[in-house]
Coordinates of C-alpha atoms and ligand atoms in Angstrom, one line a residue:
M1 CA 30.6 16.5 -43.8
N2 CA 30.8 19.1 -46.9
E3 CA 31.0 17.5 -50.5
K4 CA 34.9 17.6 -50.8
E5 CA 35.3 15.8 -47.1
I6 CA 32.7 12.9 -48.2
M7 CA 34.5 12.6 -51.5
F8 CA 37.9 12.6 -50.3
I9 CA 37.1 10.0 -47.2
A10 CA 35.2 7.9 -49.6
D11 CA 38.2 7.8 -52.1
E12 CA 40.4 7.1 -49.1
N13 CA 38.5 4.4 -47.7
I14 CA 36.5 2.6 -50.2
M15 CA 38.1 0.1 -52.7
N16 CA 38.4 1.3 -56.4
T17 CA 35.8 -0.6 -58.0
Y18 CA 33.7 2.2 -59.2
K19 CA 34.9 5.0 -61.3
R20 CA 32.3 7.7 -59.3
F21 CA 31.1 10.9 -60.5
P22 CA 31.9 14.0 -58.7
V23 CA 28.4 14.2 -56.8
V24 CA 27.1 13.6 -53.5
L25 CA 23.6 12.7 -53.6
R26 CA 21.6 13.0 -50.3
K27 CA 17.9 13.0 -51.0
G28 CA 15.7 11.4 -53.6
L29 CA 11.8 11.7 -54.5
G30 CA 9.8 10.4 -57.3
T31 CA 12.3 11.4 -60.6
K32 CA 14.1 14.0 -58.9
L33 CA 17.5 13.9 -56.9
W34 CA 19.4 16.3 -54.8
D35 CA 23.0 16.8 -54.0
V36 CA 24.6 18.3 -50.6
N37 CA 24.7 21.6 -52.2
G38 CA 20.7 21.3 -52.8
R39 CA 21.4 21.1 -56.6
E40 CA 18.4 19.2 -58.2
Y41 CA 18.8 16.5 -61.0
L42 CA 16.3 14.7 -63.5
D43 CA 17.2 10.7 -62.6
L44 CA 17.1 8.7 -66.0
V45 CA 19.3 6.0 -64.2
A46 CA 16.9 5.2 -61.2
G47 CA 20.1 3.3 -59.5
I48 CA 20.4 1.3 -62.9
A49 CA 16.7 0.3 -63.3
V50 CA 16.4 0.0 -59.6
C51 CA 14.0 2.8 -58.5
N52 CA 11.2 1.8 -60.8
L53 CA 8.4 3.4 -58.7
G54 CA 10.6 6.4 -58.4
H55 CA 12.9 7.3 -55.2
C56 CA 11.3 7.0 -51.9
H57 CA 8.0 6.1 -53.0
P58 CA 5.6 6.6 -50.0
N59 CA 4.3 3.0 -50.2
V60 CA 7.7 1.5 -49.9
V61 CA 8.9 4.0 -47.1
A62 CA 6.0 3.1 -45.2
A63 CA 6.0 -0.7 -45.4
I64 CA 9.4 -0.6 -44.4
K65 CA 9.1 1.8 -41.6
D66 CA 6.2 -0.4 -40.3
Q67 CA 8.1 -3.7 -40.7
A68 CA 11.4 -2.1 -39.1
D69 CA 9.1 -1.2 -36.0
N70 CA 7.8 -5.1 -35.8
L71 CA 10.5 -7.2 -36.9
M72 CA 13.6 -6.9 -38.8
H73 CA 15.3 -10.1 -39.1
V74 CA 14.7 -13.8 -38.1
S75 CA 16.2 -17.0 -39.9
N76 CA 14.8 -18.9 -42.4
L77 CA 14.3 -21.4 -39.9
Y78 CA 10.8 -19.7 -38.9
Y79 CA 7.9 -18.6 -41.2
I80 CA 7.8 -15.1 -42.1
E81 CA 4.3 -13.2 -43.1
P82 CA 5.7 -10.7 -45.7
Q83 CA 7.9 -13.4 -47.4
A84 CA 4.8 -15.9 -48.0
Q85 CA 2.8 -12.7 -49.3
L86 CA 5.5 -11.9 -51.7
A87 CA 6.1 -15.2 -52.8
R88 CA 2.1 -15.7 -53.6
L89 CA 2.1 -12.3 -55.4
L90 CA 5.2 -13.2 -57.9
V91 CA 3.5 -16.9 -58.3
K92 CA 0.0 -15.5 -59.2
N93 CA 1.7 -12.9 -61.6
S94 CA 4.2 -15.1 -63.4
F95 CA 4.6 -18.7 -65.0
A96 CA 6.5 -19.8 -61.7
D97 CA 4.9 -22.0 -58.9
K98 CA 7.9 -21.9 -56.2
I99 CA 10.1 -18.8 -55.2
F100 CA 13.6 -18.6 -53.8
F101 CA 14.7 -15.5 -52.2
C102 CA 18.1 -14.0 -52.0
N103 CA 19.5 -10.6 -51.9
S104 CA 20.9 -9.7 -55.5
G105 CA 20.8 -10.5 -59.2
A106 CA 24.1 -12.1 -59.2
E107 CA 22.6 -14.4 -56.1
A108 CA 19.4 -15.1 -58.0
N109 CA 21.4 -16.2 -60.8
E110 CA 24.1 -18.3 -58.7
A111 CA 20.7 -20.2 -57.4
A112 CA 19.3 -20.4 -61.0
I113 CA 22.5 -22.1 -62.3
K114 CA 22.6 -24.5 -59.0
L115 CA 19.0 -25.6 -59.2
A116 CA 19.4 -26.2 -63.1
R117 CA 22.4 -28.6 -62.5
K118 CA 20.8 -30.3 -59.4
Y119 CA 17.5 -30.6 -61.8
A120 CA 19.8 -32.0 -64.5
H121 CA 21.9 -34.2 -62.3
E122 CA 18.8 -35.8 -60.9
N123 CA 16.5 -36.1 -63.8
L124 CA 18.6 -35.8 -66.9
G125 CA 21.8 -37.5 -65.7
P126 CA 25.0 -36.7 -64.3
D127 CA 26.8 -35.9 -67.2
K128 CA 24.4 -33.1 -68.2
F129 CA 25.8 -30.1 -66.5
E130 CA 26.7 -27.5 -69.2
L131 CA 25.0 -24.0 -69.7
I132 CA 24.7 -22.0 -73.0
T133 CA 24.7 -18.4 -72.2
M134 CA 24.7 -15.6 -74.8
K135 CA 27.7 -13.2 -75.9
D136 CA 27.4 -9.7 -74.6
S137 CA 25.3 -10.9 -71.8
F138 CA 25.5 -9.7 -68.2
H139 CA 24.8 -12.1 -65.3
G140 CA 26.7 -10.6 -62.2
R141 CA 30.1 -10.5 -60.7
T142 CA 30.4 -13.7 -58.4
M143 CA 32.5 -16.6 -60.0
A144 CA 29.8 -18.4 -61.4
T145 CA 28.0 -15.4 -62.9
I146 CA 30.9 -13.9 -64.5
T147 CA 31.3 -17.2 -66.3
A148 CA 27.7 -17.0 -67.2
T149 CA 28.8 -13.5 -68.6
G150 CA 29.5 -13.6 -72.5
Q151 CA 32.0 -10.8 -71.8
E152 CA 35.7 -11.3 -71.4
K153 CA 36.2 -7.6 -69.9
F154 CA 34.4 -9.1 -67.0
Q155 CA 36.5 -12.2 -66.5
F156 CA 39.7 -11.0 -67.3
G157 CA 42.3 -11.7 -64.5
F158 CA 39.7 -14.1 -62.5
T159 CA 40.7 -17.5 -64.3
P160 CA 40.2 -20.2 -63.7
L161 CA 36.5 -19.6 -64.4
L162 CA 33.8 -22.3 -63.5
E163 CA 33.4 -25.4 -65.8
G164 CA 30.6 -26.3 -67.8
F165 CA 29.7 -23.3 -69.7
S166 CA 29.6 -22.1 -73.4
Y167 CA 28.5 -19.2 -75.4
A168 CA 26.6 -18.6 -78.4
P169 CA 25.7 -15.1 -80.4
F170 CA 22.2 -13.5 -79.0
N171 CA 19.5 -13.4 -81.6
D172 CA 20.9 -16.4 -83.8
L173 CA 19.1 -19.6 -83.5
K174 CA 20.9 -21.6 -86.0
V175 CA 24.5 -21.1 -84.2
L176 CA 22.4 -21.7 -80.6
E177 CA 21.0 -25.0 -81.9
K178 CA 24.7 -26.2 -83.1
A179 CA 26.0 -25.4 -79.6
I180 CA 24.2 -27.9 -78.0
T181 CA 26.0 -30.9 -76.9
Q182 CA 25.4 -34.3 -75.0
K183 CA 26.2 -32.3 -71.9
T184 CA 24.0 -29.3 -72.0
C185 CA 21.4 -29.0 -69.6
G186 CA 20.0 -25.4 -70.2
I187 CA 20.2 -22.1 -71.8
M188 CA 20.4 -18.8 -69.9
L189 CA 19.8 -15.4 -71.5
E190 CA 18.4 -11.9 -70.8
P191 CA 15.0 -11.4 -72.7
I192 CA 16.5 -8.0 -73.7
Q193 CA 20.3 -7.8 -73.2
G194 CA 20.8 -4.8 -70.9
E195 CA 24.5 -4.2 -69.9
G196 CA 25.3 -5.5 -73.4
G197 CA 23.6 -2.5 -74.8
V198 CA 19.8 -2.8 -74.8
I199 CA 19.6 -5.5 -77.3
I200 CA 16.2 -6.4 -78.4
P201 CA 15.6 -10.0 -79.4
D202 CA 13.9 -10.4 -83.2
G203 CA 10.2 -11.2 -83.2
Q204 CA 10.3 -14.8 -83.1
Y205 CA 13.9 -15.5 -81.2
L206 CA 12.7 -16.3 -77.7
A207 CA 9.7 -18.5 -79.1
G208 CA 12.6 -20.4 -81.2
V209 CA 15.0 -20.6 -78.0
R210 CA 12.1 -22.2 -76.0
E211 CA 11.4 -24.7 -79.1
I212 CA 15.0 -25.8 -79.1
C213 CA 15.2 -26.1 -75.3
D214 CA 11.9 -28.5 -75.5
R215 CA 13.2 -30.7 -78.5
H216 CA 16.3 -31.1 -76.5
S217 CA 14.6 -31.6 -73.1
I218 CA 16.9 -29.1 -71.5
L219 CA 16.2 -25.9 -69.4
L220 CA 15.2 -22.3 -70.5
I221 CA 16.4 -19.7 -67.8
M222 CA 15.7 -16.0 -68.1
D223 CA 17.6 -13.5 -66.7
E224 CA 14.8 -10.7 -65.7
V225 CA 17.1 -8.8 -63.0
Q226 CA 17.1 -5.8 -65.3
T227 CA 14.0 -6.4 -67.5
G228 CA 11.6 -7.4 -64.9
M229 CA 9.3 -5.3 -62.7
G230 CA 7.6 -3.4 -65.2
R231 CA 10.7 -2.1 -66.6
T232 CA 9.7 -3.0 -70.2
G233 CA 5.7 -2.1 -69.9
K234 CA 4.9 -5.6 -68.8
L235 CA 5.6 -6.9 -65.2
F236 CA 8.2 -9.2 -67.0
A237 CA 9.6 -9.0 -70.5
Y238 CA 9.1 -12.7 -71.2
Q239 CA 5.3 -11.9 -71.5
Y240 CA 5.7 -10.1 -74.7
S241 CA 6.4 -13.4 -76.1
K242 CA 4.1 -16.2 -76.1
I243 CA 6.6 -18.5 -74.2
Q244 CA 7.2 -19.1 -70.7
P245 CA 10.9 -19.9 -69.2
D246 CA 11.4 -22.8 -66.7
I247 CA 13.4 -20.5 -64.1
M248 CA 13.6 -16.8 -63.9
T249 CA 15.7 -14.6 -61.9
L250 CA 14.8 -11.3 -60.6
A251 CA 16.6 -8.5 -58.0
K252 CA 17.0 -4.7 -59.3
A253 CA 13.6 -3.2 -58.9
L254 CA 11.8 -5.9 -57.0
G255 CA 12.6 -3.9 -53.8
N256 CA 12.6 -0.7 -55.3
G257 CA 15.8 0.4 -53.9
F258 CA 15.9 -2.4 -50.9
P259 CA 18.1 -5.2 -51.8
V260 CA 16.5 -8.4 -52.4
G261 CA 16.6 -11.0 -55.4
A262 CA 14.5 -13.9 -56.4
M263 CA 15.0 -17.1 -58.3
L264 CA 11.3 -18.3 -59.6
A265 CA 10.7 -21.7 -61.1
T266 CA 8.2 -24.4 -62.0
D267 CA 7.0 -26.9 -59.5
K268 CA 8.7 -29.6 -61.7
I269 CA 12.1 -27.8 -61.5
A270 CA 11.9 -26.5 -58.0
K271 CA 11.4 -30.1 -56.7
A272 CA 15.3 -30.6 -57.4
F273 CA 16.0 -28.6 -54.3
A274 CA 15.4 -30.1 -50.8
P275 CA 16.4 -28.7 -47.5
G276 CA 19.9 -28.1 -47.2
N277 CA 20.7 -27.8 -50.7
H278 CA 20.7 -24.1 -50.9
A279 CA 20.1 -21.3 -48.4
S280 CA 20.8 -17.7 -47.7
T281 CA 20.8 -16.1 -44.3
F282 CA 19.2 -12.5 -45.3
G283 CA 17.0 -14.1 -48.3
G284 CA 13.7 -13.4 -47.7
N285 CA 14.3 -10.9 -45.0
P286 CA 11.1 -9.4 -43.4
L287 CA 12.1 -5.7 -44.4
A288 CA 13.2 -6.7 -47.7
M289 CA 10.1 -8.7 -48.1
A290 CA 7.7 -5.7 -47.0
A291 CA 9.5 -3.7 -49.7
G292 CA 8.8 -6.2 -52.5
V293 CA 5.4 -6.5 -51.5
A294 CA 4.5 -2.9 -51.4
T295 CA 6.5 -2.5 -54.7
V296 CA 4.7 -5.4 -56.6
Q297 CA 1.2 -4.1 -55.5
T298 CA 2.0 -0.7 -56.5
M299 CA 2.9 -1.6 -59.8
L300 CA -0.1 -4.0 -60.1
Q301 CA -2.5 -1.1 -59.6
D302 CA -4.7 -0.3 -62.4
G303 CA -3.5 1.6 -65.2
F304 CA 0.2 1.9 -63.7
L305 CA 2.3 -0.4 -66.3
E306 CA 0.1 1.0 -69.2
K307 CA 0.8 4.7 -68.5
S308 CA 4.7 4.0 -68.1
C309 CA 4.4 2.1 -71.4
K310 CA 2.8 5.0 -73.3
V311 CA 5.5 7.7 -71.9
G312 CA 8.0 5.0 -73.1
E313 CA 6.5 5.1 -76.5
Y314 CA 6.6 9.0 -76.5
F315 CA 10.2 9.0 -75.3
L316 CA 11.4 6.6 -77.9
S317 CA 9.6 8.5 -80.7
Q318 CA 11.4 12.0 -79.5
L319 CA 14.4 10.1 -79.4
K320 CA 14.0 9.1 -83.1
K321 CA 13.4 12.7 -83.8
L322 CA 16.7 13.7 -82.0
Q323 CA 18.2 10.8 -84.2
H324 CA 17.3 12.9 -87.6
K325 CA 18.7 16.2 -85.9
H326 CA 22.1 14.7 -84.8
Q327 CA 24.5 12.5 -86.8
I328 CA 26.1 10.9 -84.0
I329 CA 23.1 8.9 -83.2
T330 CA 23.5 5.7 -85.1
E331 CA 20.4 3.7 -83.6
I332 CA 17.5 4.1 -81.4
R333 CA 16.1 0.8 -79.5
G334 CA 14.1 -0.2 -76.6
R335 CA 11.1 -1.3 -75.1
G336 CA 8.7 0.3 -72.5
L337 CA 11.1 2.4 -70.5
M338 CA 14.4 0.5 -71.1
L339 CA 15.6 2.8 -74.0
A340 CA 19.1 3.1 -75.7
C341 CA 20.5 5.5 -78.1
G342 CA 23.7 3.9 -80.2
L343 CA 26.5 6.7 -80.9
S344 CA 29.2 6.8 -83.2
I345 CA 31.3 8.7 -80.7
E346 CA 32.0 7.5 -76.9
G347 CA 29.1 8.5 -74.6
S348 CA 31.1 9.5 -71.6
F349 CA 31.2 13.1 -73.1
I350 CA 27.3 13.5 -73.3
V351 CA 26.8 11.9 -70.0
N352 CA 29.4 14.3 -68.3
E353 CA 27.6 17.2 -70.2
C354 CA 23.9 16.1 -69.3
L355 CA 25.4 15.8 -65.6
K356 CA 26.5 19.2 -65.8
R357 CA 22.8 20.3 -66.8
G358 CA 21.3 18.5 -64.2
L359 CA 20.4 15.3 -66.1
L360 CA 21.6 11.9 -64.8
I361 CA 21.8 9.2 -67.6
N362 CA 23.9 6.1 -68.0
C363 CA 26.3 4.8 -70.6
T364 CA 26.8 1.3 -71.3
G365 CA 29.4 -0.6 -73.6
G366 CA 30.9 2.6 -74.4
K367 CA 28.8 3.9 -77.1
T368 CA 25.3 3.3 -75.9
L369 CA 23.4 5.8 -74.0
R370 CA 21.0 3.6 -71.9
F371 CA 17.7 5.4 -70.3
V372 CA 16.1 3.5 -67.4
P373 CA 14.1 6.1 -65.9
P374 CA 11.6 5.7 -63.0
L375 CA 8.5 4.4 -64.4
I376 CA 6.5 7.2 -63.2
I377 CA 8.4 9.7 -65.3
T378 CA 6.0 12.2 -67.2
I379 CA 5.7 13.5 -70.7
Q380 CA 7.0 16.6 -69.4
E381 CA 10.2 15.5 -68.0
V382 CA 10.8 13.6 -70.9
D383 CA 10.8 16.6 -73.0
Q384 CA 13.0 18.1 -70.4
A385 CA 15.5 15.5 -71.1
I386 CA 15.1 15.4 -74.7
S387 CA 15.8 19.1 -74.7
I388 CA 18.9 18.8 -72.5
L389 CA 20.2 16.0 -74.8
D390 CA 19.5 18.2 -77.8
A391 CA 21.6 20.6 -76.6
V392 CA 24.6 18.7 -75.6
M393 CA 24.6 16.8 -78.9
E394 CA 24.2 20.4 -80.8
G395 CA 27.8 20.9 -82.7
K396 CA 28.8 17.2 -82.0
Ligands
PLP1 C1 22.4 -5.9 -62.7 C2 22.0 -7.3 -63.2 C3 22.8 -8.5 -62.6 C4 23.6 -8.6 -61.2 O1 22.7 -8.1 -60.4 P1 23.5 -7.7 -59.0 O2 22.2 -7.1 -58.2 O3 24.2 -6.4 -59.0 O4 24.3 -8.7 -58.4 C5 22.2 -9.7 -63.3 N1 21.8 -9.9 -64.4 C6 21.5 -8.9 -65.0 C7 20.5 -8.9 -66.3 C8 21.4 -7.5 -64.4 O5 21.2 -6.4 -65.2

C-alpha cells in the first residue's frame, strides 16, 4: 500500500480517538524514523517517552526474537523465567519488595488504586477508601484512572465517575493537608507532571507530601509511568528526593516499546493482595518480560543514565538560549531528558512546521512543547533540533 491508501484505509476503519499527522512511519532506528516515502525524521517524541533506548535497540530486539522462538505466552498459573528476572531487577533497583505486572500505564494505576483500597480496607478500616490526586495530573483512560486524573477534559461525557476521589493543586502542601478527611487512604501523584505540561515539584514538595502521608498514616502512590525508566536522568524520578513512595507504577518505557506495565509496592502494602484479588491474562507475558529485562539491563549499564543526564542539561541550556531570542517562549523547564518549552501561542503551529522540516516534537496542554527524546540522543542531534526550532520560531 502507498501512503495515501494507508491513511485512507486507517481513517475508514479505525475509531476517531486520535488526531493523526499525515505521516506513515515504517522504520525506526535509534533516534531516527523513516516514513513510507523514505523521508527521515529526528524523533524527540519516542512514542511519548516510550522508546527510551531508541527505536529497535539491538538488545531488546534480540531478547524479543529469542523469546518468541521459545515461548510466547503461558498463564500466570505457571512460573515464567523472564518474569522472575524482571521482578528481581526492579526490586533490586527500587524501594519496592514486590511487583505486579500488567500491560499499560492505566492498568498499573488501576492495580495501584485497588491495592491501596484493599490495604486500607484491611488495615485502616472499611471507611478509608478515598484517594487525593492532583489537579492537572494524568493517570490514564480507564474509568478509575480518568477519575484519578484531575482534568475535566478527560472526564467530560463519561460520568458517573468512580466514587472516592478528591483533588488538590500540585506543589501546594497547605491545601493538600486540608484536603485530607477521615476517609482518606492515600495520595497519588506524578513526581513530575507529564501530560499536565512537565510541571516540576518545588525542592521540598515530595518530602512534604511524604511527611503528610506518614503523619496521617496514609499511603503515597507515585505514578512514574512517564518519569520512570531513566527519563529524568535517574532510573526513577522519586530518587531525586530523599523519600520513597509506598506504591509506584511504571509502563511506557519499561519494555522500550513492547507493551508492559508494572505496579510496585513494599511488602507491608503488597500483603493486602492474595490469590484471586487481582489478575491479568497478559500481565507478565514472557515476550513483554524479555523486553523489560533487556531494557532495564541496558539502562543500568555503566554511564548510560549519567550520559543522558549530561545531554539533557545541554538541551536545557540550549533551549534557554532560544528563550532569549524568541519572545513567544515564556518558560523552559525540565529534568534529565523530560523537557518543556512554555509558549505564549498555540504549539500546534510549531509542531507542524517542525514536522515539515523532519523533526518530531510533541505539544501538550495546547501551549507547551514537550521534548522526550530517546535517552541516547547526541549533542549533535540536540543542535540539529535546536536549529530547526530556531528557524521555525523566527518571525513568530
Ligand atoms: C501515559 C501515562 C499513563 C497512561 O499510560 P497508558 O499506557 O497509556 O495507559 C498514566 N500515567 C502517566 C503519568 C502517563 O504519562
